[in-house]
Short mmCIF file of C-alpha atoms and ligand atoms in Angstrom, two decimals:
data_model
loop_
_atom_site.label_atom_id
_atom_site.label_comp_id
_atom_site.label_asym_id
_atom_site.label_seq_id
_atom_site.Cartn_x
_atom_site.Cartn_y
_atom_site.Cartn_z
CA UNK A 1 -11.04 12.02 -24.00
CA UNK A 2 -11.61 11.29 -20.34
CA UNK A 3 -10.82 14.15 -18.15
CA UNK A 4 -12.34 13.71 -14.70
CA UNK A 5 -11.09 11.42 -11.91
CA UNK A 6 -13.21 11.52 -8.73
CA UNK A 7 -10.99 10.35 -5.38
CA UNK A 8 -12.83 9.43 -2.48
CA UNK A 9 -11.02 10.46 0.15
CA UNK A 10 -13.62 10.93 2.72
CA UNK A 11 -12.97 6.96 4.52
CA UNK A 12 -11.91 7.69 8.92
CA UNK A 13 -8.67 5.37 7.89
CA UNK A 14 -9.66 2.92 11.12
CA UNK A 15 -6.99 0.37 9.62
CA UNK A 16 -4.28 2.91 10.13
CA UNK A 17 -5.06 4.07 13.83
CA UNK A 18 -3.90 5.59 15.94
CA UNK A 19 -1.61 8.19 13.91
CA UNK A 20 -4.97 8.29 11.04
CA UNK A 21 -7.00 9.92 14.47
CA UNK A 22 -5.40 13.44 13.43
CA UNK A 23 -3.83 13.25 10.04
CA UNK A 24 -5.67 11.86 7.01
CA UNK A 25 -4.82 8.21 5.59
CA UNK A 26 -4.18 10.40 2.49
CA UNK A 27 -1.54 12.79 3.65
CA UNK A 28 0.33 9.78 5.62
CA UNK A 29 4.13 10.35 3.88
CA UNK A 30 5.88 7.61 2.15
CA UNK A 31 9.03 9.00 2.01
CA UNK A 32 9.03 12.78 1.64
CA UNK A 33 5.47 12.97 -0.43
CA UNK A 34 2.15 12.09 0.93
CA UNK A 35 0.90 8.67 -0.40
CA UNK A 36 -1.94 10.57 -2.20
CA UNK A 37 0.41 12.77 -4.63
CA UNK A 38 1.84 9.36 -6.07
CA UNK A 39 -1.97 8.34 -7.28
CA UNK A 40 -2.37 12.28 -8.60
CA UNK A 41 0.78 12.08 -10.18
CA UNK A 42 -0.46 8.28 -12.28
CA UNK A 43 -3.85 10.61 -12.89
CA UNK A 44 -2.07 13.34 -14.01
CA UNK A 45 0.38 11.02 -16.21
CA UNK A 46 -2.74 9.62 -17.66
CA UNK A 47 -3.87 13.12 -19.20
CA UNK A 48 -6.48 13.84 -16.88
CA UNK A 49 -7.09 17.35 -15.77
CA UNK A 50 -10.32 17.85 -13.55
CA UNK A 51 -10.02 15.96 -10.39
CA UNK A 52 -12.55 15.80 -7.74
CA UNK A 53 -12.27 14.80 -4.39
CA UNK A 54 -15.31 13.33 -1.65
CA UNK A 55 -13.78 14.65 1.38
CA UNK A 56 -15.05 14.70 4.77
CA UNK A 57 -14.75 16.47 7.80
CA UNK A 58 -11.45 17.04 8.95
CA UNK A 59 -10.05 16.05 5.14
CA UNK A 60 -9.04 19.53 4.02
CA UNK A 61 -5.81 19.96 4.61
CA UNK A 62 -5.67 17.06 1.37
CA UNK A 63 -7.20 19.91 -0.86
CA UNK A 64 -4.76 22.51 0.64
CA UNK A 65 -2.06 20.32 -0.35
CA UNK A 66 -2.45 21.14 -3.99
CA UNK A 67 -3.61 24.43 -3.27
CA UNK A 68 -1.40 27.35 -3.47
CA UNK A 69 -0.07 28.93 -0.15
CA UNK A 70 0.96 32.57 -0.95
CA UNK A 71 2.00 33.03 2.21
CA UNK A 72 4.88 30.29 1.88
CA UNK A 73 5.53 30.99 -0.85
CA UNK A 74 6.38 35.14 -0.39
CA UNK A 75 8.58 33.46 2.69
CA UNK A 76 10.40 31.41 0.60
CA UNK A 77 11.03 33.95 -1.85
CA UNK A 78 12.30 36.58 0.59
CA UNK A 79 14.61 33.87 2.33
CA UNK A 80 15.66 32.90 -1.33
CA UNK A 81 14.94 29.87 -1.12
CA UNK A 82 14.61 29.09 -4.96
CA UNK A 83 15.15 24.83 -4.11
CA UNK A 84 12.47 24.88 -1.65
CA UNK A 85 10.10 27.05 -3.59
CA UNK A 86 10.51 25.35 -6.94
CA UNK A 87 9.81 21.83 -4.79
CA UNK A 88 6.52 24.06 -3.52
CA UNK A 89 5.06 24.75 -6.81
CA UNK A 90 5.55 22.10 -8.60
CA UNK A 91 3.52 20.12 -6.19
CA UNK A 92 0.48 23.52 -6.63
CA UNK A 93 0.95 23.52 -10.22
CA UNK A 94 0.31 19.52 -10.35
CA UNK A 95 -3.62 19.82 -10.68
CA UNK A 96 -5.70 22.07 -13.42
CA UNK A 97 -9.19 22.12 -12.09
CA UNK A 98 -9.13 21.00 -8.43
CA UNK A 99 -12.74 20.36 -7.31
CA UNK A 100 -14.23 18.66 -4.29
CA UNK A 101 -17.83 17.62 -2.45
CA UNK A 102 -18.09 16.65 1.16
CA UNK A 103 -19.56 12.92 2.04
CA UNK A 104 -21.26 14.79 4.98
CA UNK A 105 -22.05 11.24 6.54
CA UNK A 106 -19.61 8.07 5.85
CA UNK A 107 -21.63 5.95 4.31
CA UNK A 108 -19.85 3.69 1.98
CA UNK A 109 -17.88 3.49 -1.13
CA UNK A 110 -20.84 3.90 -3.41
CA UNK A 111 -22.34 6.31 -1.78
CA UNK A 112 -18.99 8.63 -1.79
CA UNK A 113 -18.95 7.95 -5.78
CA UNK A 114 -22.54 8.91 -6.29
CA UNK A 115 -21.76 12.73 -4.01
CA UNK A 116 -19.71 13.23 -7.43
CA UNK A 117 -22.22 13.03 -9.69
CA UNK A 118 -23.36 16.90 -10.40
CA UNK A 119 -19.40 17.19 -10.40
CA UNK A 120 -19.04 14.71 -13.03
CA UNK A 121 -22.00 15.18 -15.02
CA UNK A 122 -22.52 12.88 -18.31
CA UNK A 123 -19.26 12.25 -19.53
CA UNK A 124 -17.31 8.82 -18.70
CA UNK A 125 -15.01 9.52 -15.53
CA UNK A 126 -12.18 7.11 -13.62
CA UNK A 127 -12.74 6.67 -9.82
CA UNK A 128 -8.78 6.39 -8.13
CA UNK A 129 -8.80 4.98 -4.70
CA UNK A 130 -5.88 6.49 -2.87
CA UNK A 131 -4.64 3.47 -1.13
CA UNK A 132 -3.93 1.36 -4.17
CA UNK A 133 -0.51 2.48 -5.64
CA UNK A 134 0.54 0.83 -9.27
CA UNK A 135 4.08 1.41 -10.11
CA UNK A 136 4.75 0.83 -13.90
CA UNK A 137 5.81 1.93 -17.12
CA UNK A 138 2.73 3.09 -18.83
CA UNK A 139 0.73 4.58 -16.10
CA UNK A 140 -2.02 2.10 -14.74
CA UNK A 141 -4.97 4.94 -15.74
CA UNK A 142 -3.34 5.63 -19.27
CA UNK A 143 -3.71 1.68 -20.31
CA UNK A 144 -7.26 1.21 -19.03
CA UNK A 145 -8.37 4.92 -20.44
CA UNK A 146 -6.82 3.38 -23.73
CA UNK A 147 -8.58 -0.22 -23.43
CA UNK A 148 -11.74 2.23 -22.95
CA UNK A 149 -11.56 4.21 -25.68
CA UNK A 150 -11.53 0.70 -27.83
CA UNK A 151 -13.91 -0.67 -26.07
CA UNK A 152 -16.44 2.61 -26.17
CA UNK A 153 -16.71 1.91 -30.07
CA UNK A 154 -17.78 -1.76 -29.27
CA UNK A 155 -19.83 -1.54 -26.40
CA UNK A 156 -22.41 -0.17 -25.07
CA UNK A 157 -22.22 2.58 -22.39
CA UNK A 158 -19.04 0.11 -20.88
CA UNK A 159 -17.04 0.31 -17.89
CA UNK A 160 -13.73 -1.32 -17.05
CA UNK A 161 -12.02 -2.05 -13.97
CA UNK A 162 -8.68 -3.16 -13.03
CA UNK A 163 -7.96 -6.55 -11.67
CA UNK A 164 -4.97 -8.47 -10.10
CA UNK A 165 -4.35 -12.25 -9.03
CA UNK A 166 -4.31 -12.31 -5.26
CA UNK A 167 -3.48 -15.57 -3.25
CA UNK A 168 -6.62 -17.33 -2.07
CA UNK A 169 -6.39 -16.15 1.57
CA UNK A 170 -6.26 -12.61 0.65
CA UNK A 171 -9.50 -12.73 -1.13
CA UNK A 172 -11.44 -11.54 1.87
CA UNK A 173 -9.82 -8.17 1.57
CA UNK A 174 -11.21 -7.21 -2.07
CA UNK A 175 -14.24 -7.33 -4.52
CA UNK A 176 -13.40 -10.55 -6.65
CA UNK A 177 -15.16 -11.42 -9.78
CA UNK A 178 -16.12 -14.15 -11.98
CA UNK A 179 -15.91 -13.63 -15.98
CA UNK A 180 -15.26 -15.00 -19.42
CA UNK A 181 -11.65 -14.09 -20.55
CA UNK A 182 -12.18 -12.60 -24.24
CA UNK A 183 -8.61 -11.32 -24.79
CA UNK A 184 -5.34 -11.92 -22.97
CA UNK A 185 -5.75 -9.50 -20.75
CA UNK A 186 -9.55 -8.71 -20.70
CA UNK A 187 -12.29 -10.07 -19.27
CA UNK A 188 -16.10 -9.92 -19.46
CA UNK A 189 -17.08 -9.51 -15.82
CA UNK A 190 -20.60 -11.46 -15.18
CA UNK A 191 -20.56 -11.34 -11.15
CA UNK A 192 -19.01 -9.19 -8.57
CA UNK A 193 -18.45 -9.98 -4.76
CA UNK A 194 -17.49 -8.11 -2.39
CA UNK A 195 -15.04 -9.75 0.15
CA UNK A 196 -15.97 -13.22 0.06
CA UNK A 197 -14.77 -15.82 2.40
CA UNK A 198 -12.05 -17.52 0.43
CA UNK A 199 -14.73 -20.91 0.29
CA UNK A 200 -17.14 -18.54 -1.46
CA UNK A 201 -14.71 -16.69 -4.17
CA UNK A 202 -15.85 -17.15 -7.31
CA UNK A 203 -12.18 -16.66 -7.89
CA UNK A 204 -8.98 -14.97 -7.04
CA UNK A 205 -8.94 -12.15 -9.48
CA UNK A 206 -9.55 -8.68 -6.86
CA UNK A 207 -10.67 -5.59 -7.91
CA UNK A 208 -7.74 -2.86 -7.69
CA UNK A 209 -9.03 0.82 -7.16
CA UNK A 210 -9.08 1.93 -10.53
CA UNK A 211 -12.44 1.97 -12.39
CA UNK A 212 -13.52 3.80 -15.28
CA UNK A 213 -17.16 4.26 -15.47
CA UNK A 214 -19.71 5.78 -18.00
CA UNK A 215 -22.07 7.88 -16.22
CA UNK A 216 -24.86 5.41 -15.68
CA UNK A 217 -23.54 3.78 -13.22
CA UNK A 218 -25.17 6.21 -11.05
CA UNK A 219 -28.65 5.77 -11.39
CA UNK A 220 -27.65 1.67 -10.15
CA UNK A 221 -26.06 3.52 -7.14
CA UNK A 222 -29.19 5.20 -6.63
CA UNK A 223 -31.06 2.36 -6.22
CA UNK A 224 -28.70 0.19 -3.89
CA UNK A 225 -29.98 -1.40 -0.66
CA UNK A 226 -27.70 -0.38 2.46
CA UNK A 227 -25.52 -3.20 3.85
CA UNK A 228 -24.02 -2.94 7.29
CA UNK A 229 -24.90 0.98 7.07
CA UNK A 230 -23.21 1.02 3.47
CA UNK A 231 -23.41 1.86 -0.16
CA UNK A 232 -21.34 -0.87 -1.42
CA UNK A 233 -19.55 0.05 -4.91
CA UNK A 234 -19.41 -3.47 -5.68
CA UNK A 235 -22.91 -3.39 -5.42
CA UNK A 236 -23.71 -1.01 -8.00
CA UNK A 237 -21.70 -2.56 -10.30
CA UNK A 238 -23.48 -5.94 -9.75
CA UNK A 239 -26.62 -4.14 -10.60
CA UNK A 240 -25.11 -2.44 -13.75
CA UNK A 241 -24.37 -5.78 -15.21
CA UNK A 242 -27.70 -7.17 -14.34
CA UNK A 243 -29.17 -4.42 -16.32
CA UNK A 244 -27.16 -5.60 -19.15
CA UNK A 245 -24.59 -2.85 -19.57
CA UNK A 246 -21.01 -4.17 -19.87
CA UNK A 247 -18.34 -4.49 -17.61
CA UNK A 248 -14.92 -5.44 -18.60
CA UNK A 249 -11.69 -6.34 -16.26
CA UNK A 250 -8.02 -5.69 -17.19
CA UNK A 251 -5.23 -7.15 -15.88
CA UNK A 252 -2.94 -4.52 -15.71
CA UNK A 253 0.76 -4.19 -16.25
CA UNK A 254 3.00 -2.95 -13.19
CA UNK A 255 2.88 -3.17 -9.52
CA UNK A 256 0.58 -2.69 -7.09
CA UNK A 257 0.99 -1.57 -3.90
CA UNK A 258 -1.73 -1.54 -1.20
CA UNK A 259 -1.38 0.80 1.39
CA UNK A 260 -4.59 0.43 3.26
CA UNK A 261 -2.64 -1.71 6.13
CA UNK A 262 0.36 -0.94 7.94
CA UNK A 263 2.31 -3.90 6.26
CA UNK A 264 1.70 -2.88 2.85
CA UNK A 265 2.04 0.52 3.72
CA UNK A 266 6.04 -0.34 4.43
CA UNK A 267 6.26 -2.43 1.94
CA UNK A 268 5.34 0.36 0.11
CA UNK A 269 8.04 2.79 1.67
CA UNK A 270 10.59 0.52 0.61
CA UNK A 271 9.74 -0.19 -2.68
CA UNK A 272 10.03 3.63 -3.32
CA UNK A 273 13.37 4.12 -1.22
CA UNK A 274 14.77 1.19 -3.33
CA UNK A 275 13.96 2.89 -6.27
CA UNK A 276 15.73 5.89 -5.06
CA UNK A 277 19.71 5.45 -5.29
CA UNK A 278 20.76 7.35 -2.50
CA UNK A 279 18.17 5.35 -0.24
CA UNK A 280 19.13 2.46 -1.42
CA UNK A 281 22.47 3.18 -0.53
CA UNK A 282 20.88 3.71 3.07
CA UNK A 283 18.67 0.99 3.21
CA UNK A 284 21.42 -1.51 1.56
CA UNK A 285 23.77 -0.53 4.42
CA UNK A 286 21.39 -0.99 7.31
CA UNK A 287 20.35 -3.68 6.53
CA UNK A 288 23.95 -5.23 6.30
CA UNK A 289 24.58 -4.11 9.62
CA UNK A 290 21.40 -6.26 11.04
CA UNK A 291 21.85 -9.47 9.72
C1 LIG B 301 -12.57 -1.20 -1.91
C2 LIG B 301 -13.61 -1.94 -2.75
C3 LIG B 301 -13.09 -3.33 -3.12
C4 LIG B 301 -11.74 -3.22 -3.81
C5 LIG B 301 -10.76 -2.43 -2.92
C6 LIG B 301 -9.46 -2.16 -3.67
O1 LIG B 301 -12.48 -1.82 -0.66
O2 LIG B 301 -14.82 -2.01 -2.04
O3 LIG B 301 -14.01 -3.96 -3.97
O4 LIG B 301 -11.22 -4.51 -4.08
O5 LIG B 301 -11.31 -1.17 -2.54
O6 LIG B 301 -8.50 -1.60 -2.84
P1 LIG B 301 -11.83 -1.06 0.62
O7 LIG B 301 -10.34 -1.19 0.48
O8 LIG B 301 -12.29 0.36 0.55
O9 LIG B 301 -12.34 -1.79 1.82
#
């Protein structure tokens, strides 16, 4: 079993400014639910139970989002407001063991993954970055924890990470790899880069945020060099596979949806209202009126 999913949640959101100067990236709402429940909610799905999040300063109010708020919840209750409540605590009850560490200094990717380690300890553990949604059947954590599992027998100490196609001009966004496809849908990752110029890719296969790593991978991010004042995740991995542990991409099945930019983020907010049949109502008549 793999329990533990660390979140880093500690980034300043600079590609969502201004509104990300007072309210977390995290808690930003698409629709009526902040972006980050929909990634707890594929965690959960996926039979985790211990999640841990790298905050930083000012990131709290993520943690009290899944915390419980007596205080609301004895209004509620008075006002008999059963709806209201019920809509409350399902969102409290949502997480088992709710941990966190502060990344008391923003120094990269890696660097927030490697605050979790006493949190983690030695046990194989997903890292979830919040701004990558997947929307499909099985949940996107659930195949890869199951691809894991098989490939834990097989391998030794492995790791796998989810990939998607991206066209060649988006490559600069995303850590792209090269590999040696050994099944369908899985590949044998040799070399990881992180945002290359789309002259330099080694391919167009990007790295979604979804790994699942065994434990070592934190004595590589130990050892990193800085670059541009950061711990680059993509760099431990790198240094994982030079070491000759095993890293495998999947190409998963569903939909991803990045919400890192405001574009995506929209494109986000509609593929949810479309999937909701009174918004689509909405969003079918507005959009009838416009054109
Ligand atoms: C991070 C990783 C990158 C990965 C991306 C997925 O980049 O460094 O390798 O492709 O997440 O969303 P970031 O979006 O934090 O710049």
């Amino acid at each position: 079993m793999i329990r533990k999913a660390v979140l880093p949640v500690a980034g300043l959101g600079t590609r969502m400014l201004p509104v990300t100067k007072v309210i977390p990236k995290e808690l930003l709402p698409l629709l009526n639910r902040p972006v980050i429940e929909y990634v707890v909610d594929e965690i959960i799905a996926s039979g985790f139970d211990s999640l841990i999040f790298v905050i930083s300063y000012g990131k709290e109010a993520i943690l009290d989002y899944f915390d419980i708020d007596s205080g609301l919840k004895s209004f509620l209750k008075e006002r008999n407001k059963e709806a209201l409540l019920k809509l409350v605590e399902e969102v409290e009850e949502k997480i088992k063991y709710l941990s966190s560490v502060r990344q008391k200094i923003p120094q990269g990717l890696g660097h927030a993954v490697l605050m979790a380690e006493r949190l983690v300890g030695q046990e194989p553990f997903a890292v979830v970055l919040g701004d990558d949604l997947v929307d499909s059947d099985v949940p996107c954590l659930k195949q890869m924890t199951e691809i894991y599992l098989r490939l834990s027998v097989r391998s030794n100490k492995p790791s796998l990470i989810a990939l998607e196609e991206v066209p060649l001009e988006d490559v600069s966004k995303y850590g792209i790899i090269d590999g040696e496809r050994i099944e369908e849908d899985l590949i044998l990752i040799k070399r990881v880069v992180e945002k290359p110029a789309p002259e330099e890719a080694p391919s167009t296969l990007s790295i979604i945020g979804r790994y699942i790593f065994d434990p070592i991978i934190f004595e590589f991010l130990k050892g990193l060099p800085k670059v541009s004042g950061e711990y680059q995740l993509t760099d431990g991995i790198q240094a994982m596979i030079d070491e000759g542990y095993p890293v495998y991409g999947y190409l998963f099945k569903g939909k991803r949806l990045d919400t890192g930019n405001l574009k995506g983020f929209f494109e986000a907010t509609l593929h949810y209202a479309l999937k909701d049949s009174s918004l689509r109502e909405v969003l079918r008549n507005f959009c009838s009126k416009v054109s």
